[in-house]
CSV table of N, CA and C in Angstrom, one decimal:
chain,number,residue,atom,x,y,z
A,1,UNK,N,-55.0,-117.2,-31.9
A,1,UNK,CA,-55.1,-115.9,-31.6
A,1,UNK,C,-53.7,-115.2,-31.6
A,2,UNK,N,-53.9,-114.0,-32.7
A,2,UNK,CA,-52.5,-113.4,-32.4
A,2,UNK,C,-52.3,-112.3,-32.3
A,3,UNK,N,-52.0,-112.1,-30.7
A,3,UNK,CA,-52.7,-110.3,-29.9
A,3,UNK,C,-51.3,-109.2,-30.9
A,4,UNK,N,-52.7,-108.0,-30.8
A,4,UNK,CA,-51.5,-106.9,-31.5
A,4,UNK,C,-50.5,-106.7,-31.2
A,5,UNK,N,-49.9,-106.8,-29.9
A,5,UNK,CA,-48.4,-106.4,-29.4
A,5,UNK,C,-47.8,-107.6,-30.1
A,6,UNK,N,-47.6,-108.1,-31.3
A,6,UNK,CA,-47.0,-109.1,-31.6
A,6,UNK,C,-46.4,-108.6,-33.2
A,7,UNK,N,-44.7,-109.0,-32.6
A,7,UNK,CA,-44.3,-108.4,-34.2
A,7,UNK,C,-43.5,-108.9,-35.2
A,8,UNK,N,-44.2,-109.3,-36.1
A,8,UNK,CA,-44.3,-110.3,-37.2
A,8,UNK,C,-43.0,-109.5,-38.1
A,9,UNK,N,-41.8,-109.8,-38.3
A,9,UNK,CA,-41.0,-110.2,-39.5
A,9,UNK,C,-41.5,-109.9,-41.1
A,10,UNK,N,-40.9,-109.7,-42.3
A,10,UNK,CA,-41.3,-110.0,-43.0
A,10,UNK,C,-41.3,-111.3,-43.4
A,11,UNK,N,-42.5,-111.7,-44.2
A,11,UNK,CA,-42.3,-113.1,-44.7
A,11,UNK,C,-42.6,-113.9,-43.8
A,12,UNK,N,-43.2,-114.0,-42.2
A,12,UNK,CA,-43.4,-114.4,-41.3
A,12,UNK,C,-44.6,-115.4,-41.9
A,13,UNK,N,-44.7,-116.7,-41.8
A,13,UNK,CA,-45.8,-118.0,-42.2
A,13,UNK,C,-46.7,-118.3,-40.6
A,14,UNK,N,-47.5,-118.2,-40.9
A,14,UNK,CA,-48.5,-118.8,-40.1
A,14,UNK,C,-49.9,-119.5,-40.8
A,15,UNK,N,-49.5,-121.1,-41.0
A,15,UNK,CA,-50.7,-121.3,-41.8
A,15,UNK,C,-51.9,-120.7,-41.2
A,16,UNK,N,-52.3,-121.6,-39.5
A,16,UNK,CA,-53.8,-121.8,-39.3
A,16,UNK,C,-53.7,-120.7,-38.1
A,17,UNK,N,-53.2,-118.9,-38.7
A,17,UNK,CA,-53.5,-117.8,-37.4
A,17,UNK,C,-54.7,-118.1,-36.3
A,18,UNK,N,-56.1,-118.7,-36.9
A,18,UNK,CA,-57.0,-118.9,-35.7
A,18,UNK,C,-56.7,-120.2,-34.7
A,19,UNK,N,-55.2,-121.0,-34.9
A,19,UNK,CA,-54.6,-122.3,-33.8
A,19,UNK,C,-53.8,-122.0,-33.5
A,20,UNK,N,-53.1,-121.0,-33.7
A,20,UNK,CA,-51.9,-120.6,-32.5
A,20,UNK,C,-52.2,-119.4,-31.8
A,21,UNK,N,-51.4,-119.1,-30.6
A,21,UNK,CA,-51.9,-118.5,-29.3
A,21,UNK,C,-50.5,-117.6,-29.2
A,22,UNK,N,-49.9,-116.3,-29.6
A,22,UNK,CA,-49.1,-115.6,-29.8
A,22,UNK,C,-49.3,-114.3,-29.0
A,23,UNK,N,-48.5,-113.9,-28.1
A,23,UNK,CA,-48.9,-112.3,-27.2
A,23,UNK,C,-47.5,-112.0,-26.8
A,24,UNK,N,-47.3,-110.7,-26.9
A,24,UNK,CA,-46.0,-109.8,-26.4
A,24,UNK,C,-44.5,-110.4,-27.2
A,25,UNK,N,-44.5,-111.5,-28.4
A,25,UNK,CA,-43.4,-111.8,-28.9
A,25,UNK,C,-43.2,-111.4,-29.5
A,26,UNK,N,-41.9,-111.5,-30.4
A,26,UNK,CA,-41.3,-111.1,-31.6
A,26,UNK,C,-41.0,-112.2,-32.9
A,27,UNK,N,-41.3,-112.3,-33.7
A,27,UNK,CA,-40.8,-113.4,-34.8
A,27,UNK,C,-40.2,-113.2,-35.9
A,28,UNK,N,-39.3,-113.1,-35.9
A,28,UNK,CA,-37.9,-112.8,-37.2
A,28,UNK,C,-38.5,-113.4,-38.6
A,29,UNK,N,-37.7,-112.6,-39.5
A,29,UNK,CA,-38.5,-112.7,-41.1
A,29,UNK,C,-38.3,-114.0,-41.7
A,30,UNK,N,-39.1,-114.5,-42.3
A,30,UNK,CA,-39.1,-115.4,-42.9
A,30,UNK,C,-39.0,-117.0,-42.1
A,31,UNK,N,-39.7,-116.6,-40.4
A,31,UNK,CA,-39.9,-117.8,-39.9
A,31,UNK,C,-41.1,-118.5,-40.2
A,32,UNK,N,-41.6,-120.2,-39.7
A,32,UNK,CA,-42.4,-120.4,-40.0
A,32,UNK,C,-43.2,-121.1,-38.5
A,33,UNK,N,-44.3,-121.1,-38.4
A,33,UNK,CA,-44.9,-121.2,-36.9
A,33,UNK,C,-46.4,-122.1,-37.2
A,34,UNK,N,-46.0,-123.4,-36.8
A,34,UNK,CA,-47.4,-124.3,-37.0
A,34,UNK,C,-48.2,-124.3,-35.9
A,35,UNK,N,-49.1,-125.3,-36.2
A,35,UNK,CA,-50.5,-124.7,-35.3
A,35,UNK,C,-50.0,-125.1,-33.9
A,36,UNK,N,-51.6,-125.1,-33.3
A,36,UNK,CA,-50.9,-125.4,-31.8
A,36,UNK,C,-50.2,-124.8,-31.2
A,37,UNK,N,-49.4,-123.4,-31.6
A,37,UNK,CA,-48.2,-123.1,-30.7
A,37,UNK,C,-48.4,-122.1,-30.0
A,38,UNK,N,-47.7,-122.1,-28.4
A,38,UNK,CA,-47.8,-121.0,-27.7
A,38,UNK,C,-46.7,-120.5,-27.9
A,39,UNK,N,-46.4,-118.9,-27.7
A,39,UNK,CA,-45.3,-118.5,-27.9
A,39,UNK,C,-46.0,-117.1,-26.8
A,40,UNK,N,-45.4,-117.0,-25.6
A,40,UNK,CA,-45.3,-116.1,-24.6
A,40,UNK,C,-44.8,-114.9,-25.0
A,41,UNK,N,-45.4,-113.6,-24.1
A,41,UNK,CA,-44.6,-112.5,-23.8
A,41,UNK,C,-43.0,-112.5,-23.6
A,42,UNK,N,-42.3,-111.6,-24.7
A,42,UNK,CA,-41.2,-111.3,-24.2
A,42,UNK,C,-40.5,-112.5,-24.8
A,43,UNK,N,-40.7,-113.3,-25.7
A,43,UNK,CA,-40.2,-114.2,-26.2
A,43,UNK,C,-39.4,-113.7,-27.7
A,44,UNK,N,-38.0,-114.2,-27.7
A,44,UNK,CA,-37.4,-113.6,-29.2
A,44,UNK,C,-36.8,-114.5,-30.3
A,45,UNK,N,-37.8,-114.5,-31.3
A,45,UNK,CA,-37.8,-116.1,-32.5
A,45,UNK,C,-36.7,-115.2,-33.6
A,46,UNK,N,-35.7,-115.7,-33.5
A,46,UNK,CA,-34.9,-115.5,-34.9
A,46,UNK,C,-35.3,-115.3,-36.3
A,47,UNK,N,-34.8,-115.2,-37.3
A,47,UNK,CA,-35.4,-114.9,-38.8
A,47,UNK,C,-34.9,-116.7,-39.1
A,48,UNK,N,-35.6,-117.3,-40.1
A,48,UNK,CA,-35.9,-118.7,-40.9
A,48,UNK,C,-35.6,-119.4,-39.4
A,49,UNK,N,-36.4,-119.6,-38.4
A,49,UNK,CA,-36.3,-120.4,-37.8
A,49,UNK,C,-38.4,-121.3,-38.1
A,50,UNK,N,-38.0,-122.1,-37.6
A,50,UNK,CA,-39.0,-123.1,-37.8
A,50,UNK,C,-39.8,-124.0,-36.6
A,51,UNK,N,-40.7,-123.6,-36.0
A,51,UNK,CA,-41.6,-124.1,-34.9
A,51,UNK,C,-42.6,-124.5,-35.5
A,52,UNK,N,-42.3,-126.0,-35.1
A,52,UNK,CA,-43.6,-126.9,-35.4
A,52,UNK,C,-44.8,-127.3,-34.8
A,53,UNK,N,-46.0,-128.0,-35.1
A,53,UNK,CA,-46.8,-127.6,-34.2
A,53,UNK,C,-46.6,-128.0,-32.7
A,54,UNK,N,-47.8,-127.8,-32.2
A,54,UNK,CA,-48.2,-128.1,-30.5
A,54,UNK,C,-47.1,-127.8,-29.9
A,55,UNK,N,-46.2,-126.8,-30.1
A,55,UNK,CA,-44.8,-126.4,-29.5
A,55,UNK,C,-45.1,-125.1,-28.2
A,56,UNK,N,-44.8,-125.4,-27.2
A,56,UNK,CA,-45.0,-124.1,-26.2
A,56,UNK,C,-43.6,-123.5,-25.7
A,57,UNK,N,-43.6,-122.0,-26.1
A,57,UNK,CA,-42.4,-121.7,-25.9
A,57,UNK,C,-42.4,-120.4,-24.6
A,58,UNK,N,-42.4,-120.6,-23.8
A,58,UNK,CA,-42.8,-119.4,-22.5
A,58,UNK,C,-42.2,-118.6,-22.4
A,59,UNK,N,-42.3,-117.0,-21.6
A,59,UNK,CA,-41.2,-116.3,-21.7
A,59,UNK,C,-40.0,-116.3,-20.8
A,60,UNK,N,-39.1,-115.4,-21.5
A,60,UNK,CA,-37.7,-116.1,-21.4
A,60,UNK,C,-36.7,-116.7,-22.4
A,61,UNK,N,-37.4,-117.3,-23.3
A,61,UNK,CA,-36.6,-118.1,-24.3
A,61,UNK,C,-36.2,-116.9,-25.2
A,62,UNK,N,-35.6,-117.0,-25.5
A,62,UNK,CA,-34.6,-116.2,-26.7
A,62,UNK,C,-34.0,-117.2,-27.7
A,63,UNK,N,-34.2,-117.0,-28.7
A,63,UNK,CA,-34.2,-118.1,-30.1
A,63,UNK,C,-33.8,-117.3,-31.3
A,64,UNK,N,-32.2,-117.5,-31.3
A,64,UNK,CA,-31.0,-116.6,-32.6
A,64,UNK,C,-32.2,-117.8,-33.9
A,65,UNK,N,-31.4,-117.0,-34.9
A,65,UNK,CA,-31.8,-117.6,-36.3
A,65,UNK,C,-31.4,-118.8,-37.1
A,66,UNK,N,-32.2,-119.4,-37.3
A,66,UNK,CA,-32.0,-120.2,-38.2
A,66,UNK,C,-32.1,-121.8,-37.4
A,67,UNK,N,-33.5,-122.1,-36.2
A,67,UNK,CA,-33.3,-122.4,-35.4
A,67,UNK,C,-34.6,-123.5,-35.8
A,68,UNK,N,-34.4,-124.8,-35.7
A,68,UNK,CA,-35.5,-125.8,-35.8
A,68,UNK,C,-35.8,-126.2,-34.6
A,69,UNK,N,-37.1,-126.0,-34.5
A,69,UNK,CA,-37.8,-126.9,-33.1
A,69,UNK,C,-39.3,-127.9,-33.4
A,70,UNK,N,-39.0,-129.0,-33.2
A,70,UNK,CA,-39.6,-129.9,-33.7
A,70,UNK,C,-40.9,-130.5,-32.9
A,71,UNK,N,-42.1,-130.7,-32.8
A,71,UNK,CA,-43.4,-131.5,-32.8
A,71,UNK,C,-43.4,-131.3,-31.3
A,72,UNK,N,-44.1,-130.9,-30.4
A,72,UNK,CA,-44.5,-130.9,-29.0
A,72,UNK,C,-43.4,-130.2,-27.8
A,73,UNK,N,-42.4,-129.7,-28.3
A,73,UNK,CA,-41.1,-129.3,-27.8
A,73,UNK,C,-41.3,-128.3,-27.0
A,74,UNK,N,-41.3,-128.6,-25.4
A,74,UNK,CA,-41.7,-127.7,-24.6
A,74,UNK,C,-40.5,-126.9,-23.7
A,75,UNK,N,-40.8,-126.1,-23.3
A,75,UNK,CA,-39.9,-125.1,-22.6
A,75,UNK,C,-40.2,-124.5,-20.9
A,76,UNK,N,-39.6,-124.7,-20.3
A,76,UNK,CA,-39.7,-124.1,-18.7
A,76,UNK,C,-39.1,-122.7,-18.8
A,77,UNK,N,-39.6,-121.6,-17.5
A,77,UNK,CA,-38.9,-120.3,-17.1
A,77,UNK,C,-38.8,-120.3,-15.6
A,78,UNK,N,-39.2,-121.8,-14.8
A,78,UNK,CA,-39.2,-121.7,-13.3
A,78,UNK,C,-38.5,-122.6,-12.7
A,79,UNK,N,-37.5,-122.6,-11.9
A,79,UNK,CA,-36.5,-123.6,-11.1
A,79,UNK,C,-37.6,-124.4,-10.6
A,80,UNK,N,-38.5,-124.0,-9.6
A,80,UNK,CA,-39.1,-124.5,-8.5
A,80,UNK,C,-40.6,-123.6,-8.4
A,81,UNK,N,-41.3,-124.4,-9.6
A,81,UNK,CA,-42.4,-123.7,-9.8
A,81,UNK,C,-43.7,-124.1,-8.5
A,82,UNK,N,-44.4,-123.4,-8.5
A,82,UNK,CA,-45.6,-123.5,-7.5
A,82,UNK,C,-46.4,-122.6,-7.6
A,83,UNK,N,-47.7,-123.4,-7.4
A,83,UNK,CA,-49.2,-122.7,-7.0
A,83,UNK,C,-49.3,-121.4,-6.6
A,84,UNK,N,-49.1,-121.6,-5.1
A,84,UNK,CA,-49.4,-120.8,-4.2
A,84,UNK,C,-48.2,-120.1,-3.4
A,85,UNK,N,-47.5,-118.8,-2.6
A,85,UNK,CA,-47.0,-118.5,-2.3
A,85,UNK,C,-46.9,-119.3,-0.6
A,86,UNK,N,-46.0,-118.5,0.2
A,86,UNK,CA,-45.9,-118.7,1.7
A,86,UNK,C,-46.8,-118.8,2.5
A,87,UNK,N,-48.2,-118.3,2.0
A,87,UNK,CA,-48.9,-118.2,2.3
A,87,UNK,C,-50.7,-118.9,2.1
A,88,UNK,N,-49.7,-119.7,1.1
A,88,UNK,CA,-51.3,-120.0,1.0
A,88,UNK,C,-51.8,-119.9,-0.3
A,89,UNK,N,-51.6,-118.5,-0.4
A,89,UNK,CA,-52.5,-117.7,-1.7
A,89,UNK,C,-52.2,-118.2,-3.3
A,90,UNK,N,-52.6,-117.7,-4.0
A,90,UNK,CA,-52.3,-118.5,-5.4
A,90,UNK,C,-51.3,-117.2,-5.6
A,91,UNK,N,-50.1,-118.1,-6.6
A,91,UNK,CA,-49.3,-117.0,-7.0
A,91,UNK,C,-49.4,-115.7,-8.1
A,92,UNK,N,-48.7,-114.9,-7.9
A,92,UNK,CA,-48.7,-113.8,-9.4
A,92,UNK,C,-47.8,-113.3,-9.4
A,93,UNK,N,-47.7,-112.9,-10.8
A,93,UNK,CA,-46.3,-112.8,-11.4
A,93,UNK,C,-45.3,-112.2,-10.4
A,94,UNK,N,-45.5,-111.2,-9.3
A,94,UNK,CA,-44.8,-110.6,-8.3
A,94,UNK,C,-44.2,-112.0,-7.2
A,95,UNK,N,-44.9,-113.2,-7.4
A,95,UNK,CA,-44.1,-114.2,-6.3
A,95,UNK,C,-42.9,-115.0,-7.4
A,96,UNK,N,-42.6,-114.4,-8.4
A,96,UNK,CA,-41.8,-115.1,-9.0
A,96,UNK,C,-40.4,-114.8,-10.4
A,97,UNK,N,-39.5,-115.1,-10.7
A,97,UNK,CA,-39.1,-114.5,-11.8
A,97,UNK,C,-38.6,-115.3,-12.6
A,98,UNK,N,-38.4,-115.0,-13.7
A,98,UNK,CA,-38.2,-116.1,-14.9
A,98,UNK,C,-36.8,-115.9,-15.1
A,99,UNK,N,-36.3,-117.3,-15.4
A,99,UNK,CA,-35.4,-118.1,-15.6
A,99,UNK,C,-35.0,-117.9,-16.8
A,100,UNK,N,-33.9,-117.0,-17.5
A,100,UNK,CA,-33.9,-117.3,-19.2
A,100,UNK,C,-33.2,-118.5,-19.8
A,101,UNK,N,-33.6,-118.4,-20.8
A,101,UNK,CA,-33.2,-119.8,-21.9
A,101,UNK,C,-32.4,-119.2,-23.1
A,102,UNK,N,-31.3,-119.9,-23.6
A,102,UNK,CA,-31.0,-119.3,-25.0
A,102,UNK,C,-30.9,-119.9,-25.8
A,103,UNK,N,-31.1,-120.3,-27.1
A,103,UNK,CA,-31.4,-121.1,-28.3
A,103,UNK,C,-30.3,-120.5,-29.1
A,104,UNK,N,-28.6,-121.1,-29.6
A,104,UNK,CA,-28.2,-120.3,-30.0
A,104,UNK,C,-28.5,-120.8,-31.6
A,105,UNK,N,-28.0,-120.2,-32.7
A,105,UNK,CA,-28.2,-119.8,-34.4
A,105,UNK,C,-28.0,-121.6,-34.7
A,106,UNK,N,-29.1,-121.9,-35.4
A,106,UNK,CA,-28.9,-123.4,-36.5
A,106,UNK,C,-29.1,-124.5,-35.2
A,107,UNK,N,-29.2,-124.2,-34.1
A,107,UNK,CA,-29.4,-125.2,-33.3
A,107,UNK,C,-30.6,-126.1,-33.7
A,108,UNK,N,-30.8,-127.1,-34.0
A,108,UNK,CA,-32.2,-127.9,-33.8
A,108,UNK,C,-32.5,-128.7,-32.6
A,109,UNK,N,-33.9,-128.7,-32.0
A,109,UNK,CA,-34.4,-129.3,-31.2
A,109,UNK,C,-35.7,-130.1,-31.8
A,110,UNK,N,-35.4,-131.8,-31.5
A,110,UNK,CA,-36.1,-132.9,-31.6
A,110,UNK,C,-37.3,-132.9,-31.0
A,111,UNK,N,-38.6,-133.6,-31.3
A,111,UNK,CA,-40.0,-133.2,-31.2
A,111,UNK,C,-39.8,-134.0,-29.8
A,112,UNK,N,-40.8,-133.4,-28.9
A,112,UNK,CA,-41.2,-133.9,-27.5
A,112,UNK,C,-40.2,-133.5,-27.1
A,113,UNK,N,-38.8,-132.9,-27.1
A,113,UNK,CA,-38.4,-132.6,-26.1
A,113,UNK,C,-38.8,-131.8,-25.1
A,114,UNK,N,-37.8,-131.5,-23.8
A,114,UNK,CA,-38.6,-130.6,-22.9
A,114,UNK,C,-36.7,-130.2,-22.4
A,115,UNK,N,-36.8,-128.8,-23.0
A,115,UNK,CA,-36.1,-127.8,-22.4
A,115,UNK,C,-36.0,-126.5,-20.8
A,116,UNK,N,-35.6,-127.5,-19.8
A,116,UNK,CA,-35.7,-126.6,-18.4
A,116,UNK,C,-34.8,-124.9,-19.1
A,117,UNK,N,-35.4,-124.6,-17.8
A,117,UNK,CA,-35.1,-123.0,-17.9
A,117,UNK,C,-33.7,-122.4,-17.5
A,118,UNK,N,-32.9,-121.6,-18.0
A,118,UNK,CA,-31.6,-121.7,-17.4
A,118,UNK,C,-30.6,-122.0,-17.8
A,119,UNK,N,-30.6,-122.5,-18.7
A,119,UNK,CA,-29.6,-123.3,-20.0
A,119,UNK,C,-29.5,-122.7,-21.3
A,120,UNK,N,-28.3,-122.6,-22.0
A,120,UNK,CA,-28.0,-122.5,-23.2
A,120,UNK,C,-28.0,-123.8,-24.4
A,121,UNK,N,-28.6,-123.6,-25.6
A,121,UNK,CA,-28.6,-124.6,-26.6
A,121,UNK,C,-27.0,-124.2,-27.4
A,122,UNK,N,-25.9,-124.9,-27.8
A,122,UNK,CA,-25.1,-124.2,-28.5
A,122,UNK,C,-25.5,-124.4,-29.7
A,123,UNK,N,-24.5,-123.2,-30.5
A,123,UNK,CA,-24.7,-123.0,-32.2
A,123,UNK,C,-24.4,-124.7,-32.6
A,124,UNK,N,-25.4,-124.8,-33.3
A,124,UNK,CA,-25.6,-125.8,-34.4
A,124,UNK,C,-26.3,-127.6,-33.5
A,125,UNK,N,-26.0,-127.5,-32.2
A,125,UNK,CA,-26.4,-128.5,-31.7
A,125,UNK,C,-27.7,-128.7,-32.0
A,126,UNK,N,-27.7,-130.4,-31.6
A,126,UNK,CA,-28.7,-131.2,-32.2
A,126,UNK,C,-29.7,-132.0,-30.6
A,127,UNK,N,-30.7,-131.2,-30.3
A,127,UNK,CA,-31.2,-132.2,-29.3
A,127,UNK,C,-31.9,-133.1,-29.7
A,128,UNK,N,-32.0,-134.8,-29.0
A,128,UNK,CA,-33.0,-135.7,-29.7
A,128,UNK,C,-33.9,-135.3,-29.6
A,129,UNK,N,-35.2,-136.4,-30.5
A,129,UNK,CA,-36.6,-135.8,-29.9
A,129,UNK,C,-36.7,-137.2,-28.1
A,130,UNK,N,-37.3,-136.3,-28.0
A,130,UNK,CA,-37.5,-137.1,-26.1
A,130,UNK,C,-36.6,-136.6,-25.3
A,131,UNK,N,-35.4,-136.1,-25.4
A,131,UNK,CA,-34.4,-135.7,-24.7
A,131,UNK,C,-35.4,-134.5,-23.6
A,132,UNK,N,-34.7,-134.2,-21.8
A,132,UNK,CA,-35.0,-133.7,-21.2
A,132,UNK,C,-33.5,-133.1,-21.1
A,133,UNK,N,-33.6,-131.7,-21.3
A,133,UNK,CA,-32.1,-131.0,-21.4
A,133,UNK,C,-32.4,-130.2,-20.0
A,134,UNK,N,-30.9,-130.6,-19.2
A,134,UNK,CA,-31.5,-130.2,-17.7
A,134,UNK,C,-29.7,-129.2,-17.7
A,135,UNK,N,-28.7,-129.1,-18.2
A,135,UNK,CA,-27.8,-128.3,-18.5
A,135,UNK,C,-27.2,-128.2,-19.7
A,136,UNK,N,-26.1,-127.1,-20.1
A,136,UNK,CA,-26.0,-126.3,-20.8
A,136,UNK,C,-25.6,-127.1,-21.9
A,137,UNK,N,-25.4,-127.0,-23.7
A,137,UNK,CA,-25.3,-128.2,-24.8
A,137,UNK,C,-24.0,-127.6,-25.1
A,138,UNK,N,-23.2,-128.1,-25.3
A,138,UNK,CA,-22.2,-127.4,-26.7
A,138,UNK,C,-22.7,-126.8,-27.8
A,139,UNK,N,-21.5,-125.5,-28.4
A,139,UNK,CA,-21.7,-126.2,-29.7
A,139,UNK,C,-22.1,-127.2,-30.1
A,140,UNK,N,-22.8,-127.4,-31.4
A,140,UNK,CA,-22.2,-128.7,-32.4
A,140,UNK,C,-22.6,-130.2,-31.4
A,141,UNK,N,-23.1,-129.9,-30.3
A,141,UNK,CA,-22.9,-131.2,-29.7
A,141,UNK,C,-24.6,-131.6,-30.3
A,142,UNK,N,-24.4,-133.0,-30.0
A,142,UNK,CA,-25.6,-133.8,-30.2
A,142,UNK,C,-25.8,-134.6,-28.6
A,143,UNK,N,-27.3,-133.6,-28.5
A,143,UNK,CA,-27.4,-134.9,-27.0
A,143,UNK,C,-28.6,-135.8,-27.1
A,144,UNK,N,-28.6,-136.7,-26.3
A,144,UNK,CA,-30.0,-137.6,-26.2
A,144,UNK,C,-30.6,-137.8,-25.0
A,145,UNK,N,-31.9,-138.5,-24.7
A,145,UNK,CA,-31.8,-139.1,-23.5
A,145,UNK,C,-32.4,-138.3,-22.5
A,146,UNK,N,-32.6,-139.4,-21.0
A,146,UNK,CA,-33.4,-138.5,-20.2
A,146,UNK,C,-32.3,-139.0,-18.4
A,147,UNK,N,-31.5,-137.5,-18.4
A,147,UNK,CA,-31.3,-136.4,-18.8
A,147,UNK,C,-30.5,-136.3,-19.9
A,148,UNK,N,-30.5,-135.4,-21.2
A,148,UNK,CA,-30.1,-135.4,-22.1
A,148,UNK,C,-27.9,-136.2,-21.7
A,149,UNK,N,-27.6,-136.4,-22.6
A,149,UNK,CA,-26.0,-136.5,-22.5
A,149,UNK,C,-25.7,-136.2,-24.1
A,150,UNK,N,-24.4,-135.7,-24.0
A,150,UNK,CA,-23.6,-135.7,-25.1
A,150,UNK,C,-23.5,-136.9,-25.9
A,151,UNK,N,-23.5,-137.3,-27.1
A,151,UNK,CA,-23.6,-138.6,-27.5
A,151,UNK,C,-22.8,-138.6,-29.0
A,152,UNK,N,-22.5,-137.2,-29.7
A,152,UNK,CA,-22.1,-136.7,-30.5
A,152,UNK,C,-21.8,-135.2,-30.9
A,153,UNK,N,-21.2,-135.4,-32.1
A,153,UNK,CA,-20.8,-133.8,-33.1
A,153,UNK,C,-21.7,-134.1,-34.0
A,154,UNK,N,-22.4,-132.7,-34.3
A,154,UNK,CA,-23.2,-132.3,-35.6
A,154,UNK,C,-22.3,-132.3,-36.7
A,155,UNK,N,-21.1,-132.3,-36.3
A,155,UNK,CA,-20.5,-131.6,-37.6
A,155,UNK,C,-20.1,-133.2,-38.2
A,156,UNK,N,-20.3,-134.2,-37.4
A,156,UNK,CA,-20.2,-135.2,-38.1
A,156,UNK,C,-21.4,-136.0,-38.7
A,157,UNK,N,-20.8,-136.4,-40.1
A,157,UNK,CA,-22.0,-137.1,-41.1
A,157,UNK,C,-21.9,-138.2,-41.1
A,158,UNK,N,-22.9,-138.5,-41.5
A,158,UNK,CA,-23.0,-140.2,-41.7
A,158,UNK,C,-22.6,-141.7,-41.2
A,159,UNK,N,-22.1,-142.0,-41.4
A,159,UNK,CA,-21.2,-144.0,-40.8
A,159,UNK,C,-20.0,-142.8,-39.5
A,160,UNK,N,-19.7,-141.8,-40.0
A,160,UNK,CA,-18.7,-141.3,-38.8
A,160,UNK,C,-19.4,-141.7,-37.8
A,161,UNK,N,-20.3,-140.7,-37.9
A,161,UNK,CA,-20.9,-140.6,-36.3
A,161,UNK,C,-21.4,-141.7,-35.5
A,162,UNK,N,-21.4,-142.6,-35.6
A,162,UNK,CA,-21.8,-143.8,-35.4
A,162,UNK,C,-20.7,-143.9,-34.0
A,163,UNK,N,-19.0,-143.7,-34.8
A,163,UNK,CA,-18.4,-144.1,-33.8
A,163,UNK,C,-17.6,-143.3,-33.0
A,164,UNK,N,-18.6,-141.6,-32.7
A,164,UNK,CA,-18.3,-140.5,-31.8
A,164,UNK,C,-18.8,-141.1,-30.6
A,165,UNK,N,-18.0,-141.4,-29.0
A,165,UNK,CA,-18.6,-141.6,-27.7
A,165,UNK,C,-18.6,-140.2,-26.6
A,166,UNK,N,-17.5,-139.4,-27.1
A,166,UNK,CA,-17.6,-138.1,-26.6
A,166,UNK,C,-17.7,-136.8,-26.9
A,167,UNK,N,-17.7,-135.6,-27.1
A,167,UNK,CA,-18.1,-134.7,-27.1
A,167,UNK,C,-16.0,-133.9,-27.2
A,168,UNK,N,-15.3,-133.6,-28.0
A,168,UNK,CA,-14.0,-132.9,-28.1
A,168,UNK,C,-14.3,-131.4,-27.6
């Protein structure tokens, strides 16, 4: 389902429009968006960025260009989420406010990760897939792990990286 307030880019790809679930976002030109994906109100997808399926992205997130996110890669907008208010009652949107997230340009995010709310991705970093990113990435940094850690530079290739243990 992909409700009218939703505004498509040029060149925007959506193979299977009747398997993804799209309302109140924006999606920059020439991205691509596989099935399975939520993408919330108020959400902002960069141009050639890349969401792959079963990916839930809530509102809050903001996502510059040129941004890969990979297979199941979920996203929070709530410190201390809950049901019900002080009271008892089930919550709405008035018992609560969202947390933003920012995805900065060329960053990629690894499948199954799970990105809390509240944190910055830096330009070009690399999250594993499985990584639970619970504070802010570098630049260029590569993290892994649960909770994510620094483990590397993107900017390094090959046999280098092997023998990065910190983050410069």
């Amino acid at each position: 389902m992909i409700k009218e307030n939703v505004v498509l880019g040029h060149g925007v790809a959506i193979y299977h429009p009747q398997l993804v679930n799209l309302y109140g976002c924006i999606i920059g030109e020439d991205s691509k968006i596989g099935t399975f994906v939520e993408i919330q109100k108020g959400v902002s997808v960069g141009a050639r960025c890349k969401i792959s399926s079963h990916t839930f992205i809530c509102e809050g997130v903001d996502i510059e260009d040129g941004v890969f996110i990979g297979h199941g890669v979920m996203f929070t907008n709530d410190v201390y989420p809950k049901a019900v208010n002080e009271d008892g009652e089930l919550q709405t949107e008035d018992d609560w406010h969202v947390v933003r997230t920012r995805i900065k340009a060329r960053a990629s995010i690894g499948s199954n990760a799970t990105i809390l709310c509240g944190i910055t991705v830096g330009e070009g970093a690399l999250i594993g897939a499985g990584a639970v990113v619970t504070r802010d990435v570098p630049d260029y940094a590569i993290v892994a792990g649960v909770p994510a850690r620094v483990v590397g530079d993107a900017r390094i290739r090959g046999e280098d990286r092997k023998t990065v243990t910190s983050f410069a």
